[in-house]
Short mmCIF file of C-alpha atoms and ligand atoms in Angstrom, two decimals:
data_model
loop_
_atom_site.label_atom_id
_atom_site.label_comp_id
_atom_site.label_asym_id
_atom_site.label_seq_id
_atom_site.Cartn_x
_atom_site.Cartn_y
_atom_site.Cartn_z
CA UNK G 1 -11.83 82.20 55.89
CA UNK G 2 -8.55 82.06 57.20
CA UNK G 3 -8.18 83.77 61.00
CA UNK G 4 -6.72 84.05 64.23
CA UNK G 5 -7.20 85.78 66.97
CA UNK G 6 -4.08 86.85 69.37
CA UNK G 7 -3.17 88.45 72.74
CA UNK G 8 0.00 90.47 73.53
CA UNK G 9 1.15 91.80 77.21
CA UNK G 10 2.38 95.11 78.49
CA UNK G 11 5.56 95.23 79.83
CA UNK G 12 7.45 97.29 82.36
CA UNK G 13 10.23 99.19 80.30
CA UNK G 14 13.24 100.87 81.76
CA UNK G 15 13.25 98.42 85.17
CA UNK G 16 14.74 101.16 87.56
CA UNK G 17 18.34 101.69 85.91
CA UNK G 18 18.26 100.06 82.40
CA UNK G 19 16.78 102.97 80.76
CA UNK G 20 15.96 101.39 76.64
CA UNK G 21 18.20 98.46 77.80
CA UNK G 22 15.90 96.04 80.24
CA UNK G 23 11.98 95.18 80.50
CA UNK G 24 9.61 92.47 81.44
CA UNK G 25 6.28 91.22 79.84
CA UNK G 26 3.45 91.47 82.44
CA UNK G 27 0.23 88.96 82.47
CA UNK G 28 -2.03 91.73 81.95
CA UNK G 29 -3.36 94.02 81.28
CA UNK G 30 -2.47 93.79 76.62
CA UNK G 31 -4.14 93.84 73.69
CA UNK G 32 -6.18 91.46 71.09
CA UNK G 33 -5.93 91.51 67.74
CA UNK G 34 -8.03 89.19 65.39
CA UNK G 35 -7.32 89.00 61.54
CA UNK G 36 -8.78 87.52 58.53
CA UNK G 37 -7.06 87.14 55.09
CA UNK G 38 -8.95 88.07 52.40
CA UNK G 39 -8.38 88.47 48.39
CA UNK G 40 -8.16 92.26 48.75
CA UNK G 41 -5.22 93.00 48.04
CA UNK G 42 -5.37 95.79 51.08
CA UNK G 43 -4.87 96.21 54.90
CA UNK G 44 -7.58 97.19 56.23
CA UNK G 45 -8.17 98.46 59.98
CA UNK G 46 -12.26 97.59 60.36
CA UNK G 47 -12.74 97.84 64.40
CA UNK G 48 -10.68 99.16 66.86
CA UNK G 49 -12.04 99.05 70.45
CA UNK G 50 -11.34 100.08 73.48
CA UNK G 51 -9.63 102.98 72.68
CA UNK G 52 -12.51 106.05 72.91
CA UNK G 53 -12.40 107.05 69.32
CA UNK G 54 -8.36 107.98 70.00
CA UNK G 55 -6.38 106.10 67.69
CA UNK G 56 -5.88 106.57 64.20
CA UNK G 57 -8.09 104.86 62.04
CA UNK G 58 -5.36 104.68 58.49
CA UNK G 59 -4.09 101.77 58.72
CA UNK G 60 -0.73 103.67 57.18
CA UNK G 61 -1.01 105.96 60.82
CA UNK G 62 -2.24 103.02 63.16
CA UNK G 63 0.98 100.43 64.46
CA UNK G 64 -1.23 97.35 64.29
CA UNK G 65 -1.89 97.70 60.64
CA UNK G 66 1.47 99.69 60.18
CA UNK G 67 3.57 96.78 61.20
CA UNK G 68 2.03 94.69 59.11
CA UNK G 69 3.04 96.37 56.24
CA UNK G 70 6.40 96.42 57.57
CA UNK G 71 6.03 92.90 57.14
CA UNK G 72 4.73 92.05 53.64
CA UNK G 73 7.82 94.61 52.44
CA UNK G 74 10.59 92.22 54.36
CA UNK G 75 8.90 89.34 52.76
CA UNK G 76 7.76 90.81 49.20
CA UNK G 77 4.10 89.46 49.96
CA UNK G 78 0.91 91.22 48.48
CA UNK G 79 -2.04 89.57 50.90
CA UNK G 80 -5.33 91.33 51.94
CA UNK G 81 -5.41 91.24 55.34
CA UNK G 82 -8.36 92.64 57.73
CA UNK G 83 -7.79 94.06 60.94
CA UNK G 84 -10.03 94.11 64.80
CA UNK G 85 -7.80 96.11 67.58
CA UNK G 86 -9.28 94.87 71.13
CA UNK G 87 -7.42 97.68 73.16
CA UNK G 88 -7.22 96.18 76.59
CA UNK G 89 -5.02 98.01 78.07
CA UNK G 90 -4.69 102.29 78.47
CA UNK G 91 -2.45 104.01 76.54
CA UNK G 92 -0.12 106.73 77.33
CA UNK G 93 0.63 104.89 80.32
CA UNK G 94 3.96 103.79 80.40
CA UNK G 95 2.64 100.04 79.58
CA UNK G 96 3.78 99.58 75.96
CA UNK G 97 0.59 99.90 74.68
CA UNK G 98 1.96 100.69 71.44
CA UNK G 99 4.10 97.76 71.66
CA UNK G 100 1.70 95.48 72.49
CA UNK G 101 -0.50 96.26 69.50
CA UNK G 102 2.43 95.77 67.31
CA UNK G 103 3.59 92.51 69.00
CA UNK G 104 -0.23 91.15 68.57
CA UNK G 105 -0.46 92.15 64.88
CA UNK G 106 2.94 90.57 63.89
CA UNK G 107 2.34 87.68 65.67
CA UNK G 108 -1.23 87.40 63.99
CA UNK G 109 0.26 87.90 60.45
CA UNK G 110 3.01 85.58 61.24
CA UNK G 111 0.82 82.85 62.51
CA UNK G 112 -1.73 83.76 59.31
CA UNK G 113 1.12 83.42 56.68
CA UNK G 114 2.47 79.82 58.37
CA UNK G 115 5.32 81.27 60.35
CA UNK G 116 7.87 82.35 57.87
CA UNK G 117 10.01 84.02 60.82
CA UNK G 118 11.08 83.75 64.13
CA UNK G 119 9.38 85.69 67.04
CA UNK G 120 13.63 87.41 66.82
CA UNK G 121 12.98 88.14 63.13
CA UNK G 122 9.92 89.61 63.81
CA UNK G 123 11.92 91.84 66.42
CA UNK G 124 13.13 94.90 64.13
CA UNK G 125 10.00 95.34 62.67
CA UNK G 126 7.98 95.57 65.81
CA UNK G 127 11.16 98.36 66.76
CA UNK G 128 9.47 100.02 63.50
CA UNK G 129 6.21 99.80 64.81
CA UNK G 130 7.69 101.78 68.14
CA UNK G 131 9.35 104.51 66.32
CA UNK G 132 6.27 105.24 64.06
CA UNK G 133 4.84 105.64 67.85
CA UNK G 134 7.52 107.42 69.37
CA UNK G 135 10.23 108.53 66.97
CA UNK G 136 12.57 106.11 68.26
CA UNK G 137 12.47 102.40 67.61
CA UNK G 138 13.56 101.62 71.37
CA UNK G 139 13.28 97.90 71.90
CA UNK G 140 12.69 97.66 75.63
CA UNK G 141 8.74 96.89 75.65
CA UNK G 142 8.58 95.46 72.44
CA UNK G 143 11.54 92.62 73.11
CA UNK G 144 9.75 91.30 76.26
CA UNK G 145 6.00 91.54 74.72
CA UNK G 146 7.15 89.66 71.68
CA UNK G 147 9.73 86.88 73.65
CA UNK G 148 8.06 87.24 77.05
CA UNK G 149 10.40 87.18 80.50
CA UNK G 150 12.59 89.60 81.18
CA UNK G 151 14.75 91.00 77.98
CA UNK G 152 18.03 92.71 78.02
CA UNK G 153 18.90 94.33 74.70
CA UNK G 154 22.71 94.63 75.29
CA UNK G 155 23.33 96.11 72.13
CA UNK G 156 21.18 97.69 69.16
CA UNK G 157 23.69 98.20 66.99
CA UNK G 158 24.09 94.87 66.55
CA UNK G 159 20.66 94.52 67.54
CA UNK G 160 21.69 92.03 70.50
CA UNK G 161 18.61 90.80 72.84
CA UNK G 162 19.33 88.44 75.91
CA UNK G 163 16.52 86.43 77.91
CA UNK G 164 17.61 86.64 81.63
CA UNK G 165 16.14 84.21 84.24
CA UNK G 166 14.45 85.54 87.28
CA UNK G 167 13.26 84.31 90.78
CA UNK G 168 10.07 82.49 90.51
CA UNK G 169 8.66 84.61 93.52
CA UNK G 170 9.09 87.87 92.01
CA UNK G 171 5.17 89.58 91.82
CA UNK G 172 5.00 92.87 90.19
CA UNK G 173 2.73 95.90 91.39
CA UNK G 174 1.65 98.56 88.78
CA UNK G 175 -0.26 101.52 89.25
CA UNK G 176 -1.44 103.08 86.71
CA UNK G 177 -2.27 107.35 87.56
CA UNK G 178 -5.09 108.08 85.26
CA UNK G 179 -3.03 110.90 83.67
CA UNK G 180 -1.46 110.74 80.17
CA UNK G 181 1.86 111.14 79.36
CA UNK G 182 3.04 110.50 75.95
CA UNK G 183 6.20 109.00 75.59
CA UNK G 184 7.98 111.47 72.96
CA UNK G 185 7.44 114.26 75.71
CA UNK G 186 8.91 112.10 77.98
CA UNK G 187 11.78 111.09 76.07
CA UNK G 188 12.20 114.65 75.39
CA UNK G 189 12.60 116.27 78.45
CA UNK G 190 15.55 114.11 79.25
CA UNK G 191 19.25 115.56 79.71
CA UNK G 192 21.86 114.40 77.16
CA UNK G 193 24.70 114.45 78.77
CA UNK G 194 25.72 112.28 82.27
CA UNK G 195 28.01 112.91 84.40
CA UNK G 196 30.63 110.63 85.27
CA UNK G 197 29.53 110.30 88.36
CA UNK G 198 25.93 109.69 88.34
CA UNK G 199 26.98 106.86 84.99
CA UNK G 200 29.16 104.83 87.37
CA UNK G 201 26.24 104.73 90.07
CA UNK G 202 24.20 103.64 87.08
CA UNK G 203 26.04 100.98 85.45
CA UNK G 204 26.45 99.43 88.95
CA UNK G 205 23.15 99.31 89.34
CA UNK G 206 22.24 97.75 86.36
CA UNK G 207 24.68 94.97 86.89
CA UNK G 208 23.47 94.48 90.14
CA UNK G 209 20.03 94.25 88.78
CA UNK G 210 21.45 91.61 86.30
CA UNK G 211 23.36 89.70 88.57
CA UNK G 212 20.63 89.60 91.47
CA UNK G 213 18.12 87.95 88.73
CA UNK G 214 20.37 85.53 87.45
CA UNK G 215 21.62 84.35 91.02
CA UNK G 216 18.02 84.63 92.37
CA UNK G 217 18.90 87.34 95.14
CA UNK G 218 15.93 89.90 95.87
CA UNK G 219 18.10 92.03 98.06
CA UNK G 220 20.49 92.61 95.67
CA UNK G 221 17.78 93.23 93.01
CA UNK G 222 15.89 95.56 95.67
CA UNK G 223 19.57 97.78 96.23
CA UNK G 224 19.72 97.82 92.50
CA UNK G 225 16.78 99.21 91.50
CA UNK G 226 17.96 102.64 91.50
CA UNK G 227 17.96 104.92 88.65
CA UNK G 228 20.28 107.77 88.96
CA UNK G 229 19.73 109.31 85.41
CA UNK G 230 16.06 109.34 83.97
CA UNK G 231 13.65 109.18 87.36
CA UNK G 232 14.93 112.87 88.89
CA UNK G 233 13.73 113.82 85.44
CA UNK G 234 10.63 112.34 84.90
CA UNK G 235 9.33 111.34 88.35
CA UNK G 236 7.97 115.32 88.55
CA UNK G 237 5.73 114.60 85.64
CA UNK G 238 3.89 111.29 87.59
CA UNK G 239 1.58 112.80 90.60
CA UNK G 240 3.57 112.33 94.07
CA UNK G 241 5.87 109.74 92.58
CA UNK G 242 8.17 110.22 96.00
CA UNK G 243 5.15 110.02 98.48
CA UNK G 244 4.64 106.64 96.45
CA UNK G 245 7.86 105.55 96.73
CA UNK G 246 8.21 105.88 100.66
CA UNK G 247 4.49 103.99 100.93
CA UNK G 248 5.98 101.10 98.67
CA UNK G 249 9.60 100.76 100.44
CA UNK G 250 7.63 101.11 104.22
CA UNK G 251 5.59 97.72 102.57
CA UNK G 252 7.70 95.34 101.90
CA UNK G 253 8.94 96.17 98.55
CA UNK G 254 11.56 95.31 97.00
CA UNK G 255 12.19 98.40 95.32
CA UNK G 256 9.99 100.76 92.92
CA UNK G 257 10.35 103.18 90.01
CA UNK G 258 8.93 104.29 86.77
CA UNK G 259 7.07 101.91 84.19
CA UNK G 260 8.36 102.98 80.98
CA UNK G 261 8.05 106.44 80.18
CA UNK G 262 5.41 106.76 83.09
CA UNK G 263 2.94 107.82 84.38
CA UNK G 264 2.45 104.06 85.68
CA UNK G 265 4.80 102.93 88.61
CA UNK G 266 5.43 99.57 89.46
CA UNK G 267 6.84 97.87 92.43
CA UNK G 268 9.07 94.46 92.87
CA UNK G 269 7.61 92.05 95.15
CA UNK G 270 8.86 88.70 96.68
CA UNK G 271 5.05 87.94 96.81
CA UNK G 272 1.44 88.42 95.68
CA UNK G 273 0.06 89.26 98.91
CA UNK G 274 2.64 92.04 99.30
CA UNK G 275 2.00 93.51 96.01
CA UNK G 276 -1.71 93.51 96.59
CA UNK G 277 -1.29 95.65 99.52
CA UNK G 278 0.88 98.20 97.94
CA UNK G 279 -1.43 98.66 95.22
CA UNK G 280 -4.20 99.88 97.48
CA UNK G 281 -2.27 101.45 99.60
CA UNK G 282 -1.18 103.18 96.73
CA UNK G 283 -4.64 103.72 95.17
CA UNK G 284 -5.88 104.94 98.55
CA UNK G 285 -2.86 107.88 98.51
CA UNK G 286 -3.84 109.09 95.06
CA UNK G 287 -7.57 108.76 95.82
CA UNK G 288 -7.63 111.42 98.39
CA UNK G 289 -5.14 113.40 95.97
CA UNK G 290 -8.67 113.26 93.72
CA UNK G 291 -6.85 111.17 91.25
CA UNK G 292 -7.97 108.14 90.19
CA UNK G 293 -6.15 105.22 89.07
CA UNK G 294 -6.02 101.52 88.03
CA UNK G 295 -3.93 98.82 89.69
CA UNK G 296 -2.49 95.06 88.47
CA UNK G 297 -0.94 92.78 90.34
CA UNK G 298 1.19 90.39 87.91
CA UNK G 299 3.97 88.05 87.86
CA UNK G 300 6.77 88.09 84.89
CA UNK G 301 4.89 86.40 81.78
CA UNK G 302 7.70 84.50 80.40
CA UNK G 303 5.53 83.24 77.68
CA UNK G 304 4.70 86.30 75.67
CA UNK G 305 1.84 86.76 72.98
CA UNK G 306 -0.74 83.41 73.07
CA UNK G 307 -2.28 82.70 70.01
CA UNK G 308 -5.94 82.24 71.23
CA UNK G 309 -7.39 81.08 68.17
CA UNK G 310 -6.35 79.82 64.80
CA UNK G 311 -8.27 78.93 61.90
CA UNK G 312 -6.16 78.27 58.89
N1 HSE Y 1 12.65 103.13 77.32
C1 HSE Y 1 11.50 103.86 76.88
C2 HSE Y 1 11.48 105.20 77.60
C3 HSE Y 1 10.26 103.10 77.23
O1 HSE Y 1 11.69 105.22 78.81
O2 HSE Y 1 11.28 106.23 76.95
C4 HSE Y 1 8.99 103.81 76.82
O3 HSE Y 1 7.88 103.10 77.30
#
């Protein structure tokens, strides 16, 4: 029987200032899909684990087998395909878990059907996959889990998606407050309108995020990482998000904000050792809060989902 088994990573979405418009693919934690053609005719979704009974078990409803579908439409394929979801990683974290899934099972499908498209063809349909999720196809974890570094969609109308290099010693810190906060709140509760004011501080930021990892400079990224617009929003939804902040900065960051949607946090560092100490410093503050959480210590991934095992 034809099958393959593949892992895709979580990404930091949003990086400070470039709310939908910049992420990164992180080493771990992600998720593992394994697939098996078969002369069904149907998806089928016939484990999911890790996920305590949460996610939906139609494959219609669930964004592994969802995406798939997506798939077999674009390329007017009828295949029976069967589905395991190794959930790895939390969701409702502000990880891309959603993304991740979708990124595995395209990739696995892809790989399964002898790579018809490119990982950017396979692009818009993992953007499905995130506004099945969501309600908005938002490309900023799904770009980086699918092409792995660190992603700038410039435009999505043209969809336009640029790989930026990065310093080498960049290490990233992410927390991850065991407290759920789903996305489409999160994208909710944000203001539609910016003023002037606040937009300028933003778009200088986000070129100075640009330009600091394409010339290599960590201060500059570290002054950069500033978000003007979405963190006064959100950052009262994620459990002393300021006290954090302060405990990062007095550490040796480089700067910290929001994963994603939240409630993870991350923090830039110019080295492992830093970034282990921030995250238990960081677990140690939210311990005595009573709230528990889960730390990783990555660099960027820039190679995206690994096919761990084919057999076709
Ligand atoms: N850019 C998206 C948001 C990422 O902040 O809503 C969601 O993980």
């Amino acid at each position: 029987m034809q099958s393959v088994s593949v892992f895709a990573p979580a990404t930091v979405a949003n990086v400070g200032c470039g709310y939908d418009v910049l992420g990164f693919a992180l080493e771990k934690p992600g998720d593992r899909v394994i697939m098996h053609l078969n002369n069904s005719g149907q998806i089928t979704l016939d484990r999911i684990e890790g996920d305590q009974g949460l996610l939906p078990k139609d494959p219609e409803k669930n964004i592994v087998t969802a995406v798939i579908k997506y798939y077999f439409d674009k390329l007017n394929i009828r295949q029976g395909v069967s589905v395991e979801l190794y959930k790895e990683m939390p969701f409702g974290s502000g990880l891309g878990s959603s993304s991740a899934s979708a990124v595995a099972g395209l990739v696995a499908i892809n790989e399964l059907m002898g790579n018809p498209l490119t990982r950017e063809q396979l692009l818009p349909l993992a953007m499905e996959g995130e506004r099945l999720a969501c309600g908005n196809a938002h490309a900023d974890n799904v770009a980086p889990s699918l092409l792995g570094g660190l992603v700038l969609i410039r435009s999505y109308d043209p969809l336009d998606v640029v790989r930026l290099p990065y310093p080498d010693s960049l290490h990233v810190a992410v927390l991850y407050p065991h407290v759920e906060i789903p996305t489409l709140e999160a994208r909710k509760i944000l203001k539609t309108n910016v003023p002037i004011t606040d937009a300028i501080k933003q778009w200088g930021n986000v070129g100075g995020l640009v330009a600091g990892f394409c010339t290599g400079d960590e201060q500059l990224i570290g002054r950069s990482l500033q978000d003007y617009i979405i963190e006064p929003v959100r950052a009262m939804l994620i459990p002393d998000f300021y006290q954090m902040r302060t405990i990062a900065m007095k550490n040796n960051a480089l700067g910290f904000g929001i994963s994603g949607s939240g409630p993870s946090v991350f923090t830039l560092c110019n080295n492992p050792d830093t970034a282990s100490r921030i995250i238990e410093l960081l677990k140690n503050h939210l311990a005595k809060e009573g709230i528990d959480s889960t730390g990783y210590i990555s660099a960027i991934n820039n190679q995206g989902p690994v096919i761990q095992q084919s057999n076709k």
